[in-house]
Amino acid sequence: MVIMTSPPTFQPLLNRIAAEIENTPGRGRPADYIPALAACDPRRFGMAVAELDGTVYGVGDWRHPFSAQSITKAFTLALDLAREGDTLWEHVGREPSGNPFNSLVQLEYENGIPRNPFINAGALVVTDRLQTHTGDAAGTLLDFLRAESGNADLAINKDIAASEAAHGNRNAALGHFMASYGNIDNPVPVLLDQYFRQCSVEASCADLALATGFLARHGVRADGTRLLTQSQAKHINAIMLTCGTYDAAGDFAYRVGLPGKSGVGGGIIAVVPGRCTLCVWSPGLDERGNSVAGVAALDRFTTLSGLSVF
């Protein structure tokens, strides 16, 4: 095994990882509870690494747009935290849940306060807060992703949003339940529309690796302006490490050793603070909703490069 502690370019490393992934059996299954995602080929694979200056390396389907799904929760969290600061934490916690991402169980005995911003209940709260502050949470998110990625063509897939809405009864239940505790400001149907549109943004590995760069630059955007304080960026990275891959976050930290956020579209973003950001995509999921090939690729990346927060 060759340890690359300071690679002059990430391209050879990505090529090696892609070759290994290609020969790996058992790639999981696409999310079948969202019909618009169920037809994705689980053997597709793309991976991109973006350096702090915007240089991007990629392999496989790294330019192919896919449904970002819960990856967007990291960005809405940043956008709301930038606007209201620590007041946000009065409405959502920062602890791992240990339960499925769409669970209703904890909300009742925790008085409608979700355990963290990355389970569905917590993400609904964050979207609700951003909607209150902006009047268009999904539009604010899309504008941010376009600016940070440099891709003005990023868009919301209306078919996927409609599919999510048609199968969104549990998210509706979460929203109404939290509203009964006074933890939702906006009408639940408005909130759900914003949330489903947010999750239906389509972007490529290159787009999302670039858009995540502010977390590696300690809160500084691509244009040099500051979105978050250094402490706020640290806080988001910490929550991504402990809560970003549903109830598999402990295993992800053990194997990969980076802050990360996954989505059931098969994508995962990851952050090496002060060095680079990554995005990997492969639609086949494990039983906890994380990309099988994506986790394996990130595991190989940190092993071969020596880049980790540990």
Short mmCIF file of C-alpha atoms in Angstrom, two decimals:
data_model
loop_
_atom_site.label_atom_id
_atom_site.label_comp_id
_atom_site.label_asym_id
_atom_site.label_seq_id
_atom_site.Cartn_x
_atom_site.Cartn_y
_atom_site.Cartn_z
CA MET A 1 0.00 0.00 0.00
CA VAL A 2 1.28 3.47 -0.95
CA ILE A 3 0.57 6.26 1.53
CA MET A 4 0.15 9.65 -0.15
CA THR A 5 0.44 12.23 2.60
CA SER A 6 0.58 15.29 0.35
CA PRO A 7 -0.48 14.40 -3.20
CA PRO A 8 0.60 16.87 -5.91
CA THR A 9 -2.62 15.96 -7.71
CA PHE A 10 -5.55 13.85 -6.64
CA GLN A 11 -6.14 12.39 -10.11
CA PRO A 12 -4.00 9.21 -9.81
CA LEU A 13 -5.60 8.49 -6.46
CA LEU A 14 -9.12 8.88 -7.85
CA ASN A 15 -8.27 6.65 -10.81
CA ARG A 16 -7.02 3.94 -8.46
CA ILE A 17 -10.13 4.16 -6.26
CA ALA A 18 -12.45 3.97 -9.28
CA ALA A 19 -10.68 0.86 -10.54
CA GLU A 20 -11.03 -0.80 -7.15
CA ILE A 21 -14.71 0.12 -6.87
CA GLU A 22 -15.40 -1.24 -10.36
CA ASN A 23 -14.26 -4.66 -9.22
CA THR A 24 -16.23 -4.60 -5.96
CA PRO A 25 -19.36 -6.81 -5.86
CA GLY A 26 -22.48 -5.98 -3.88
CA ARG A 27 -23.33 -2.37 -4.62
CA GLY A 28 -26.63 -2.11 -2.72
CA ARG A 29 -30.03 -1.02 -4.02
CA PRO A 30 -31.39 2.41 -5.03
CA ALA A 31 -33.99 4.06 -2.81
CA ASP A 32 -37.22 2.37 -3.84
CA TYR A 33 -39.58 4.34 -1.61
CA ILE A 34 -39.11 7.38 -3.89
CA PRO A 35 -40.25 6.03 -7.29
CA ALA A 36 -38.27 8.64 -9.24
CA LEU A 37 -35.03 7.29 -7.72
CA ALA A 38 -35.80 3.59 -7.92
CA ALA A 39 -34.73 3.21 -11.57
CA CYS A 40 -31.14 4.42 -11.03
CA ASP A 41 -28.38 1.97 -11.98
CA PRO A 42 -26.59 0.99 -8.72
CA ARG A 43 -23.30 0.40 -10.56
CA ARG A 44 -22.89 4.00 -11.66
CA PHE A 45 -20.04 5.74 -9.85
CA GLY A 46 -18.53 9.21 -9.79
CA MET A 47 -16.13 10.99 -7.46
CA ALA A 48 -14.69 14.49 -7.32
CA VAL A 49 -12.18 16.31 -5.12
CA ALA A 50 -12.10 20.12 -4.97
CA GLU A 51 -9.10 21.97 -3.57
CA LEU A 52 -9.50 25.25 -1.69
CA ASP A 53 -8.67 27.32 -4.79
CA GLY A 54 -11.43 25.65 -6.83
CA THR A 55 -9.27 23.16 -8.72
CA VAL A 56 -11.36 20.01 -9.24
CA TYR A 57 -10.33 16.45 -10.02
CA GLY A 58 -12.81 13.77 -10.98
CA VAL A 59 -13.38 10.25 -12.18
CA GLY A 60 -16.27 8.23 -13.59
CA ASP A 61 -19.68 9.94 -13.59
CA TRP A 62 -18.37 12.97 -11.71
CA ARG A 63 -20.10 15.42 -14.08
CA HIS A 64 -23.44 13.57 -14.12
CA PRO A 65 -26.23 15.35 -12.17
CA PHE A 66 -28.03 13.31 -9.52
CA SER A 67 -30.64 13.99 -6.86
CA ALA A 68 -28.84 15.56 -3.90
CA GLN A 69 -31.59 14.67 -1.41
CA SER A 70 -30.39 14.98 2.21
CA ILE A 71 -26.98 16.34 1.22
CA THR A 72 -28.76 19.69 0.94
CA LYS A 73 -29.43 19.65 4.68
CA ALA A 74 -25.82 20.66 5.32
CA PHE A 75 -26.24 23.76 3.16
CA THR A 76 -29.59 24.86 4.59
CA LEU A 77 -28.10 24.45 8.05
CA ALA A 78 -25.21 26.75 7.12
CA LEU A 79 -27.50 29.29 5.49
CA ASP A 80 -29.79 29.50 8.51
CA LEU A 81 -26.99 29.45 11.07
CA ALA A 82 -25.41 32.38 9.22
CA ARG A 83 -28.64 34.34 9.65
CA GLU A 84 -29.71 33.61 13.22
CA GLY A 85 -26.69 32.16 14.96
CA ASP A 86 -27.12 30.18 18.15
CA THR A 87 -30.85 30.96 18.38
CA LEU A 88 -31.29 28.04 15.98
CA TRP A 89 -30.22 25.61 18.70
CA GLU A 90 -33.30 26.49 20.74
CA HIS A 91 -35.31 24.64 18.08
CA VAL A 92 -33.11 21.66 17.17
CA GLY A 93 -30.49 19.65 19.03
CA ARG A 94 -26.98 18.53 18.14
CA GLU A 95 -26.93 14.90 19.30
CA PRO A 96 -26.96 11.67 17.26
CA SER A 97 -30.41 10.11 17.19
CA GLY A 98 -29.69 6.38 17.03
CA ASN A 99 -32.99 5.98 15.20
CA PRO A 100 -33.95 5.92 11.49
CA PHE A 101 -33.82 9.32 9.78
CA ASN A 102 -37.62 9.56 9.45
CA SER A 103 -38.48 8.33 12.95
CA LEU A 104 -41.28 9.86 15.00
CA VAL A 105 -40.30 8.08 18.20
CA GLN A 106 -38.10 10.64 19.94
CA LEU A 107 -40.15 13.74 19.20
CA GLU A 108 -42.91 13.12 21.74
CA TYR A 109 -40.74 12.59 24.80
CA GLU A 110 -38.42 15.41 23.72
CA ASN A 111 -41.29 17.89 23.37
CA GLY A 112 -41.10 18.39 19.63
CA ILE A 113 -37.38 19.31 19.55
CA PRO A 114 -35.59 17.10 16.99
CA ARG A 115 -32.36 15.44 18.07
CA ASN A 116 -30.21 16.97 15.29
CA PRO A 117 -30.51 18.98 12.02
CA PHE A 118 -29.88 16.01 9.72
CA ILE A 119 -32.70 13.64 10.61
CA ASN A 120 -35.85 14.56 8.70
CA ALA A 121 -37.56 16.24 11.65
CA GLY A 122 -34.50 18.42 12.31
CA ALA A 123 -34.11 19.30 8.65
CA LEU A 124 -37.77 20.34 8.52
CA VAL A 125 -37.15 22.70 11.45
CA VAL A 126 -34.07 24.21 9.76
CA THR A 127 -35.95 24.65 6.47
CA ASP A 128 -38.81 26.26 8.38
CA ARG A 129 -36.42 28.70 10.06
CA LEU A 130 -34.77 29.54 6.74
CA GLN A 131 -38.20 30.02 5.15
CA THR A 132 -39.10 32.48 7.91
CA HIS A 133 -35.89 34.45 7.35
CA THR A 134 -35.89 34.45 3.53
CA GLY A 135 -39.42 33.78 2.29
CA ASP A 136 -38.04 31.15 -0.11
CA ALA A 137 -35.84 28.54 1.55
CA ALA A 138 -35.45 26.33 -1.51
CA GLY A 139 -34.70 29.29 -3.77
CA THR A 140 -32.11 30.62 -1.31
CA LEU A 141 -30.45 27.21 -1.25
CA LEU A 142 -30.43 26.95 -5.05
CA ASP A 143 -28.93 30.43 -5.44
CA PHE A 144 -26.18 29.51 -2.97
CA LEU A 145 -25.34 26.23 -4.71
CA ARG A 146 -25.22 27.94 -8.10
CA ALA A 147 -22.87 30.61 -6.79
CA GLU A 148 -20.52 28.27 -4.94
CA SER A 149 -20.35 25.65 -7.70
CA GLY A 150 -20.12 28.19 -10.52
CA ASN A 151 -22.90 26.29 -12.29
CA ALA A 152 -25.81 28.60 -13.08
CA ASP A 153 -27.74 25.69 -14.60
CA LEU A 154 -28.35 23.85 -11.34
CA ALA A 155 -32.06 23.25 -10.94
CA ILE A 156 -34.76 21.53 -8.94
CA ASN A 157 -36.14 18.38 -10.56
CA LYS A 158 -39.90 18.95 -10.48
CA ASP A 159 -40.71 15.30 -11.14
CA ILE A 160 -38.71 14.17 -8.11
CA ALA A 161 -40.26 16.90 -5.96
CA ALA A 162 -43.72 15.74 -7.04
CA SER A 163 -42.76 12.12 -6.32
CA GLU A 164 -41.57 13.08 -2.85
CA ALA A 165 -44.76 15.03 -2.17
CA ALA A 166 -46.91 12.09 -3.29
CA HIS A 167 -45.08 9.79 -0.86
CA GLY A 168 -44.42 12.29 1.93
CA ASN A 169 -46.97 11.32 4.56
CA ARG A 170 -44.37 10.64 7.25
CA ASN A 171 -42.69 14.01 6.68
CA ALA A 172 -46.12 15.63 6.89
CA ALA A 173 -46.71 13.82 10.17
CA LEU A 174 -43.38 15.08 11.51
CA GLY A 175 -44.21 18.64 10.49
CA HIS A 176 -47.68 18.64 12.06
CA PHE A 177 -46.40 16.98 15.22
CA MET A 178 -43.71 19.62 15.72
CA ALA A 179 -46.21 22.37 14.87
CA SER A 180 -48.37 21.09 17.74
CA TYR A 181 -45.44 21.90 20.06
CA GLY A 182 -45.00 25.38 18.55
CA ASN A 183 -41.71 24.49 16.88
CA ILE A 184 -42.82 25.28 13.31
CA ASP A 185 -43.51 28.86 12.19
CA ASN A 186 -44.89 28.41 8.69
CA PRO A 187 -48.00 26.54 7.52
CA VAL A 188 -47.02 22.88 7.24
CA PRO A 189 -48.04 22.59 3.55
CA VAL A 190 -45.76 25.54 2.72
CA LEU A 191 -42.93 23.99 4.71
CA LEU A 192 -43.35 20.61 3.00
CA ASP A 193 -43.30 22.19 -0.45
CA GLN A 194 -40.05 23.98 0.39
CA TYR A 195 -38.53 20.85 1.90
CA PHE A 196 -39.40 18.59 -1.04
CA ARG A 197 -38.05 21.15 -3.50
CA GLN A 198 -34.87 21.48 -1.45
CA CYS A 199 -34.27 17.72 -1.51
CA SER A 200 -34.92 17.58 -5.27
CA VAL A 201 -31.99 19.74 -6.33
CA GLU A 202 -29.91 17.96 -8.97
CA ALA A 203 -26.14 18.49 -9.01
CA SER A 204 -23.01 16.59 -9.96
CA CYS A 205 -20.10 15.45 -7.81
CA ALA A 206 -18.08 18.38 -9.18
CA ASP A 207 -20.85 20.85 -8.29
CA LEU A 208 -21.28 19.59 -4.75
CA ALA A 209 -17.57 19.23 -4.01
CA LEU A 210 -17.10 22.88 -5.02
CA ALA A 211 -20.21 24.04 -3.13
CA THR A 212 -18.96 22.39 0.07
CA GLY A 213 -15.67 24.29 -0.09
CA PHE A 214 -16.69 26.93 2.46
CA LEU A 215 -16.59 24.25 5.16
CA ALA A 216 -12.97 23.41 4.30
CA ARG A 217 -12.12 27.15 4.16
CA HIS A 218 -13.44 27.61 7.72
CA GLY A 219 -16.57 29.50 6.65
CA VAL A 220 -15.23 31.51 3.68
CA ARG A 221 -17.15 31.35 0.39
CA ALA A 222 -15.67 30.87 -3.06
CA ASP A 223 -15.67 34.63 -3.69
CA GLY A 224 -13.69 35.33 -0.50
CA THR A 225 -16.60 36.63 1.56
CA ARG A 226 -17.37 35.03 4.88
CA LEU A 227 -20.60 33.06 5.33
CA LEU A 228 -19.85 31.57 8.74
CA THR A 229 -17.50 32.32 11.59
CA GLN A 230 -14.66 29.86 12.01
CA SER A 231 -16.45 28.46 15.05
CA GLN A 232 -19.72 28.01 13.14
CA ALA A 233 -17.93 26.13 10.37
CA LYS A 234 -16.30 23.92 13.00
CA HIS A 235 -19.70 23.27 14.56
CA ILE A 236 -21.26 22.17 11.26
CA ASN A 237 -18.32 19.89 10.51
CA ALA A 238 -18.67 18.37 13.98
CA ILE A 239 -22.38 17.68 13.50
CA MET A 240 -21.68 16.19 10.07
CA LEU A 241 -19.14 13.83 11.65
CA THR A 242 -21.49 12.69 14.42
CA CYS A 243 -24.87 12.83 12.65
CA GLY A 244 -24.34 13.17 8.89
CA THR A 245 -24.83 9.57 7.78
CA TYR A 246 -28.07 8.73 9.57
CA ASP A 247 -27.66 6.08 12.27
CA ALA A 248 -24.42 4.82 10.69
CA ALA A 249 -22.42 7.89 11.71
CA GLY A 250 -20.24 5.99 14.16
CA ASP A 251 -19.25 3.43 11.55
CA PHE A 252 -18.64 6.20 8.98
CA ALA A 253 -16.36 8.07 11.41
CA TYR A 254 -14.54 4.80 12.14
CA ARG A 255 -14.03 3.91 8.48
CA VAL A 256 -13.65 7.31 6.82
CA GLY A 257 -12.66 9.76 9.56
CA LEU A 258 -14.11 12.86 7.89
CA PRO A 259 -17.18 15.04 8.40
CA GLY A 260 -19.71 13.85 5.82
CA LYS A 261 -23.33 14.17 4.76
CA SER A 262 -25.11 11.54 2.73
CA GLY A 263 -28.34 11.48 0.75
CA VAL A 264 -30.57 8.64 -0.41
CA GLY A 265 -29.90 9.69 -3.99
CA GLY A 266 -26.54 7.95 -3.47
CA GLY A 267 -24.34 10.98 -2.92
CA ILE A 268 -22.02 11.79 -0.02
CA ILE A 269 -20.08 15.01 0.58
CA ALA A 270 -17.03 15.04 2.85
CA VAL A 271 -14.69 17.70 4.22
CA VAL A 272 -10.96 17.74 4.93
CA PRO A 273 -10.74 21.06 6.82
CA GLY A 274 -8.04 23.32 5.46
CA ARG A 275 -7.30 21.00 2.54
CA CYS A 276 -10.15 19.92 0.22
CA THR A 277 -13.74 18.74 -0.14
CA LEU A 278 -15.12 15.63 -1.81
CA CYS A 279 -18.31 14.31 -3.31
CA VAL A 280 -18.92 10.72 -4.34
CA TRP A 281 -22.03 9.27 -6.00
CA SER A 282 -23.28 5.74 -6.53
CA PRO A 283 -27.03 5.07 -6.22
CA GLY A 284 -26.89 1.65 -4.54
CA LEU A 285 -27.64 2.05 -0.81
CA ASP A 286 -27.09 -0.05 2.27
CA GLU A 287 -29.83 -0.79 4.82
CA ARG A 288 -29.20 2.54 6.56
CA GLY A 289 -29.56 4.66 3.43
CA ASN A 290 -25.90 5.35 2.61
CA SER A 291 -24.18 4.65 -0.70
CA VAL A 292 -22.31 1.34 -0.48
CA ALA A 293 -19.70 2.25 -3.09
CA GLY A 294 -19.57 5.85 -1.84
CA VAL A 295 -18.58 4.89 1.70
CA ALA A 296 -16.07 2.37 0.35
CA ALA A 297 -14.51 5.00 -1.94
CA LEU A 298 -14.17 7.54 0.86
CA ASP A 299 -12.68 4.85 3.10
CA ARG A 300 -10.04 4.15 0.43
CA PHE A 301 -9.42 7.88 -0.08
CA THR A 302 -8.53 8.54 3.54
CA THR A 303 -6.54 5.31 3.81
CA LEU A 304 -4.45 5.97 0.70
CA SER A 305 -4.03 9.73 1.13
CA GLY A 306 -3.56 9.84 4.90
CA LEU A 307 -6.00 12.78 4.99
CA SER A 308 -8.34 12.60 7.99
CA VAL A 309 -9.42 14.69 10.96
CA PHE A 310 -7.90 12.05 13.26
#
